[in-house]
Amino acid sequence: MNFWKALLRLLLQKRIGIPVALAAVGVAAATFAVIPVRYMSSTIMMVSPPVNGGIVNRNAVNPGGGGNPLLIQTEGLSTAVATLVLALSVEETRVELGAPKDGPTELVVNDGSTSPRLIGMDGPFLYVEATSTSAKASADVVAKARERLIRELDGRQRELGAPTATYVVLMDIVPPTPPESDAMDKFMGAAMGFVIAMFLGISIVYGLERRRARRRVARAPAVPEKELVVHAQIPEKRPEPAPAADEDDMPTDSFPAVVAEETNGNGNGKAKAEEPEDESEPEDAVATERGG
């Protein structure tokens, strides 16, 4: 987290953020110029059965009679499409068409699963797409692939011995389109170049700043450590107050003696407190004795 915060702080500094951003823009522009424009051409065809349903009767024109083996099966048309797709997936065939592996031209032949126009549509379709750095090359590859598919379909039916009147044919649904430029790769490459250049630039600046900081710390004079003296003040211990004395612990002479009073005739009596005797004689009595 601190690393990303440090990168953001560096990016917000004008002396660092502006040069790095300009360098990233330059990298993006160079990437956009280097990546070539690609051109795309495509066509959509459909396998169409014959009018007679693929079966002819024996007559003078066709004494053998019979039907098309491709249409005998329930999934006859789908089988024909799969056969043609596999036939054009061979590397030797692609080289003949001008779309070798890892070459500048890319050829796609399938049942329409990659075509936005055929989404949600079910049928014996054939989709041919060629993408190349040359507009002429993409158009030529599509045209060659279309002709090759027609020849492959006729040759397979001829090998199976199907009557000519029962041949399955390829019908153009969308004729070969003129090459259209696709600059999406250029924009994507430029965006990626900008992001990578920004990240690398800020990372390099961050590393240089950290290196300079370590050098400044290493060159700085060592500061002697000061001894830290801690004066602790110990609070004085105050005497605890004496606990209150219980009545049982008090001396008995501090309370007046309680004696039982003789009961009167009625049997009622009250407790009478016995006064302590005064050891000192009255002063008058002492004086009389001394005078006498």
Coordinates of C-alpha atoms in Angstrom, one line a residue:
M1 CA 0.0 0.0 0.0
N2 CA 2.8 2.4 0.8
F3 CA 4.4 1.6 -2.5
W4 CA 1.4 2.7 -4.5
K5 CA 1.0 5.8 -2.3
A6 CA 4.6 6.7 -3.0
L7 CA 4.0 6.3 -6.8
L8 CA 1.0 8.5 -6.7
R9 CA 2.9 11.2 -4.8
L10 CA 5.6 11.1 -7.4
L11 CA 3.1 11.2 -10.3
L12 CA 1.5 14.3 -8.8
Q13 CA 4.8 16.2 -8.8
K14 CA 5.1 18.3 -11.9
R15 CA 8.8 17.8 -12.3
I16 CA 8.2 14.0 -12.4
G17 CA 4.6 13.4 -13.6
I18 CA 4.7 15.6 -16.7
P19 CA 7.9 14.1 -18.2
V20 CA 6.8 10.6 -17.5
A21 CA 3.3 11.3 -19.1
L22 CA 4.9 12.8 -22.2
A23 CA 7.2 9.8 -22.5
A24 CA 4.2 7.4 -22.2
V25 CA 2.3 9.3 -24.9
G26 CA 5.4 9.0 -27.1
V27 CA 5.5 5.3 -26.6
A28 CA 1.8 5.0 -27.3
A29 CA 2.1 6.9 -30.5
A30 CA 5.1 4.8 -31.7
T31 CA 3.2 1.6 -30.9
F32 CA 0.2 2.9 -32.9
A33 CA 2.4 3.7 -35.8
V34 CA 4.3 0.3 -35.7
I35 CA 1.3 -1.9 -35.6
P36 CA 0.0 -2.4 -39.1
V37 CA -3.6 -2.0 -40.1
R38 CA -5.5 -5.2 -40.7
Y39 CA -8.1 -5.7 -43.4
M40 CA -11.0 -8.2 -43.2
S41 CA -13.1 -9.8 -45.9
S42 CA -15.8 -12.4 -45.5
T43 CA -18.6 -14.3 -47.2
I44 CA -21.5 -16.5 -46.0
M45 CA -22.7 -19.5 -48.0
M46 CA -25.4 -22.1 -47.4
V47 CA -25.5 -25.8 -48.5
S48 CA -28.6 -26.1 -50.6
P49 CA -30.3 -29.5 -51.4
P50 CA -31.6 -30.2 -54.9
V51 CA -35.2 -29.7 -55.9
N52 CA -35.8 -33.5 -56.3
G53 CA -34.7 -34.1 -52.7
G54 CA -31.6 -36.0 -53.8
I55 CA -33.4 -39.0 -55.2
V56 CA -34.0 -39.7 -59.0
N57 CA -35.9 -42.5 -60.6
R58 CA -34.5 -44.8 -63.2
N59 CA -35.2 -43.4 -66.7
A60 CA -33.6 -43.0 -70.0
V61 CA -31.6 -40.0 -68.9
N62 CA -30.5 -41.7 -65.7
P63 CA -30.7 -45.4 -66.2
G64 CA -28.9 -46.1 -62.9
G65 CA -31.3 -44.1 -60.8
G66 CA -30.6 -43.8 -57.1
G67 CA -29.9 -40.9 -54.7
N68 CA -27.3 -38.7 -53.1
P69 CA -25.5 -40.5 -50.2
L70 CA -25.0 -37.2 -48.4
L71 CA -28.8 -36.8 -48.2
I72 CA -29.6 -40.3 -47.1
Q73 CA -28.7 -39.5 -43.5
T74 CA -31.0 -37.3 -41.3
E75 CA -28.1 -34.8 -40.8
G76 CA -27.0 -34.9 -44.4
L77 CA -26.5 -31.2 -44.9
S78 CA -24.8 -30.7 -41.5
T79 CA -22.5 -33.6 -42.5
A80 CA -21.6 -31.9 -45.7
V81 CA -20.8 -28.6 -43.9
A82 CA -18.6 -30.5 -41.4
T83 CA -16.8 -32.3 -44.2
L84 CA -16.0 -29.0 -46.0
V85 CA -14.8 -27.3 -42.8
L86 CA -12.4 -30.2 -42.1
A87 CA -11.2 -30.2 -45.7
L88 CA -10.0 -26.5 -45.4
S89 CA -8.4 -27.0 -42.0
V90 CA -5.5 -29.0 -43.5
E91 CA -2.3 -27.0 -43.4
E92 CA -1.4 -27.8 -47.0
T93 CA -4.7 -26.5 -48.3
R94 CA -4.2 -23.2 -46.3
V95 CA -0.8 -22.8 -47.8
E96 CA -2.3 -23.1 -51.3
L97 CA -4.9 -20.6 -50.5
G98 CA -2.3 -18.1 -49.2
A99 CA -3.0 -18.3 -45.5
P100 CA -0.1 -20.3 -44.0
K101 CA 0.2 -20.8 -40.2
D102 CA 1.9 -17.9 -38.4
G103 CA 1.6 -15.8 -41.6
P104 CA 0.3 -12.3 -42.2
T105 CA -3.0 -13.6 -43.4
E106 CA -5.4 -15.5 -41.2
L107 CA -8.2 -17.7 -42.6
V108 CA -11.3 -18.8 -40.6
V109 CA -13.8 -21.3 -42.0
N110 CA -16.6 -22.6 -39.8
D111 CA -20.3 -23.1 -39.6
G112 CA -21.0 -19.5 -38.7
S113 CA -20.5 -19.8 -35.0
T114 CA -18.1 -16.8 -35.0
S115 CA -20.2 -14.5 -37.2
P116 CA -22.3 -11.9 -35.5
R117 CA -24.8 -12.1 -38.4
L118 CA -25.6 -15.7 -37.8
I119 CA -26.1 -15.6 -34.1
G120 CA -29.3 -17.4 -33.2
M121 CA -29.7 -18.8 -36.7
D122 CA -29.7 -22.5 -37.4
G123 CA -28.9 -23.9 -40.8
P124 CA -26.2 -25.5 -43.0
F125 CA -24.1 -22.3 -43.2
L126 CA -20.5 -21.9 -44.2
Y127 CA -18.7 -18.8 -43.0
V128 CA -15.4 -17.7 -44.5
E129 CA -13.3 -14.9 -43.2
A130 CA -9.8 -13.7 -44.1
T131 CA -7.8 -11.1 -42.2
S132 CA -4.5 -9.7 -43.5
T133 CA -2.3 -6.7 -43.4
S134 CA -3.0 -6.3 -47.1
A135 CA -6.5 -5.5 -48.4
K136 CA -5.8 -7.3 -51.7
A137 CA -4.5 -10.4 -49.8
S138 CA -7.6 -10.7 -47.7
A139 CA -10.0 -10.4 -50.7
D140 CA -7.9 -12.9 -52.7
V141 CA -7.9 -15.5 -49.9
V142 CA -11.7 -15.3 -49.5
A143 CA -12.3 -15.8 -53.2
K144 CA -9.9 -18.7 -53.4
A145 CA -11.5 -20.3 -50.3
R146 CA -14.9 -20.0 -51.8
E147 CA -13.9 -21.6 -55.1
R148 CA -12.1 -24.4 -53.2
L149 CA -15.2 -25.2 -51.2
I150 CA -17.3 -25.5 -54.3
R151 CA -14.7 -27.9 -55.9
E152 CA -14.4 -29.9 -52.7
L153 CA -18.2 -30.4 -52.5
D154 CA -18.5 -31.5 -56.1
G155 CA -15.5 -33.8 -55.8
R156 CA -16.8 -35.5 -52.7
Q157 CA -20.2 -36.2 -54.3
R158 CA -18.6 -37.5 -57.4
E159 CA -16.5 -39.9 -55.4
L160 CA -19.6 -41.1 -53.6
G161 CA -21.2 -41.8 -57.0
A162 CA -24.2 -39.5 -56.5
P163 CA -26.2 -38.7 -59.7
T164 CA -25.5 -35.3 -61.0
A165 CA -29.1 -34.3 -60.6
T166 CA -28.9 -34.9 -56.9
Y167 CA -25.8 -32.8 -56.2
V168 CA -25.9 -30.5 -53.2
V169 CA -24.7 -27.0 -54.2
L170 CA -23.3 -24.0 -52.3
M171 CA -25.4 -20.8 -52.6
D172 CA -24.1 -17.4 -51.6
I173 CA -26.1 -15.8 -48.8
V174 CA -23.6 -12.8 -48.4
P175 CA -21.3 -12.4 -51.4
P176 CA -17.6 -11.7 -50.6
T177 CA -17.4 -8.3 -49.0
P178 CA -14.8 -5.7 -49.9
P179 CA -11.9 -5.5 -47.5
E180 CA -12.5 -3.3 -44.5
S181 CA -9.8 -1.8 -42.3
D182 CA -9.8 -2.9 -38.6
A183 CA -7.8 -0.5 -36.4
M184 CA -8.8 -2.1 -33.2
D185 CA -5.5 -3.8 -32.8
K186 CA -3.7 -0.5 -33.3
F187 CA -5.8 1.3 -30.5
M188 CA -5.4 -1.7 -28.2
G189 CA -1.6 -1.7 -28.7
A190 CA -1.3 2.0 -28.2
A191 CA -3.3 1.8 -24.9
M192 CA -1.2 -1.0 -23.6
G193 CA 2.0 0.8 -24.5
F194 CA 0.8 3.9 -22.7
V195 CA -0.1 2.0 -19.5
I196 CA 3.2 0.0 -19.5
A197 CA 5.3 3.1 -20.2
M198 CA 3.6 5.0 -17.3
F199 CA 4.1 2.2 -14.8
L200 CA 7.7 1.6 -15.8
G201 CA 8.5 5.3 -15.8
I202 CA 7.1 5.9 -12.3
S203 CA 8.7 2.7 -11.0
I204 CA 12.2 3.8 -12.3
V205 CA 11.8 7.3 -10.7
Y206 CA 10.7 5.7 -7.4
G207 CA 13.8 3.4 -7.4
L208 CA 16.1 6.4 -8.1
E209 CA 14.5 8.4 -5.3
R210 CA 14.9 5.6 -2.8
R211 CA 18.5 5.2 -3.9
R212 CA 19.2 8.9 -3.4
A213 CA 17.6 8.8 0.0
R214 CA 19.8 5.9 1.1
R215 CA 22.9 7.8 -0.1
R216 CA 21.9 10.9 1.8
V217 CA 21.5 8.9 5.0
A218 CA 24.8 7.2 4.5
R219 CA 26.7 10.5 4.0
A220 CA 25.1 12.3 6.9
P221 CA 27.4 12.5 10.1
A222 CA 26.6 10.2 12.9
V223 CA 24.8 11.9 15.7
P224 CA 26.0 10.7 19.2
E225 CA 23.3 9.2 21.2
K226 CA 22.4 11.2 24.4
E227 CA 22.1 9.4 27.6
L228 CA 18.5 9.6 28.8
V229 CA 18.1 10.1 32.5
V230 CA 14.8 9.5 33.9
H231 CA 13.9 11.1 37.3
A232 CA 11.3 9.2 38.9
Q233 CA 9.4 10.8 41.8
I234 CA 8.3 8.2 44.4
P235 CA 5.2 9.4 46.2
E236 CA 5.4 9.6 50.0
K237 CA 3.6 6.9 51.9
R238 CA 0.9 8.4 54.1
P239 CA 0.0 6.7 57.4
E240 CA -3.2 4.9 57.2
P241 CA -5.9 6.1 59.7
A242 CA -6.4 3.9 62.7
P243 CA -9.4 1.7 62.5
A244 CA -12.3 2.7 64.8
A245 CA -12.3 0.7 68.0
D246 CA -15.2 -1.7 68.6
E247 CA -17.2 -1.6 71.8
D248 CA -15.9 -5.0 72.8
D249 CA -12.3 -3.7 72.7
M250 CA -13.0 -0.6 74.9
P251 CA -12.1 -0.8 78.6
T252 CA -14.9 -1.6 80.9
D253 CA -14.2 1.3 83.3
S254 CA -15.1 3.8 80.6
F255 CA -18.8 2.8 81.0
P256 CA -20.8 3.4 84.2
A257 CA -21.5 0.2 86.1
V258 CA -25.0 -0.9 85.9
V259 CA -26.4 -2.6 89.1
A260 CA -29.8 -4.0 89.7
E261 CA -32.0 -1.8 91.9
E262 CA -33.8 -3.5 94.7
T263 CA -37.3 -4.1 93.7
N264 CA -40.0 -2.3 95.7
G265 CA -42.9 -3.9 97.1
N266 CA -44.7 -4.0 93.9
G267 CA -41.9 -6.0 92.4
N268 CA -41.0 -3.3 90.0
G269 CA -37.6 -2.0 89.8
K270 CA -35.4 0.0 87.5
A271 CA -31.8 -0.4 86.6
K272 CA -29.7 2.2 88.3
A273 CA -26.3 3.3 87.1
E274 CA -23.7 3.0 89.8
E275 CA -21.7 6.2 90.0
P276 CA -18.0 5.7 90.3
E277 CA -16.6 6.6 93.7
D278 CA -14.8 9.8 94.0
E279 CA -11.4 9.0 95.5
S280 CA -10.7 12.6 96.2
E281 CA -12.4 13.9 99.5
P282 CA -14.2 17.1 99.5
E283 CA -11.9 20.1 100.0
D284 CA -14.0 21.3 103.0
A285 CA -13.6 18.1 104.9
V286 CA -9.8 18.1 104.4
A287 CA -9.6 21.7 105.6
T288 CA -11.6 20.9 108.8
E289 CA -9.4 18.0 109.7
R290 CA -6.3 20.1 109.3
G291 CA -7.8 22.9 111.4
G292 CA -8.8 20.6 114.2

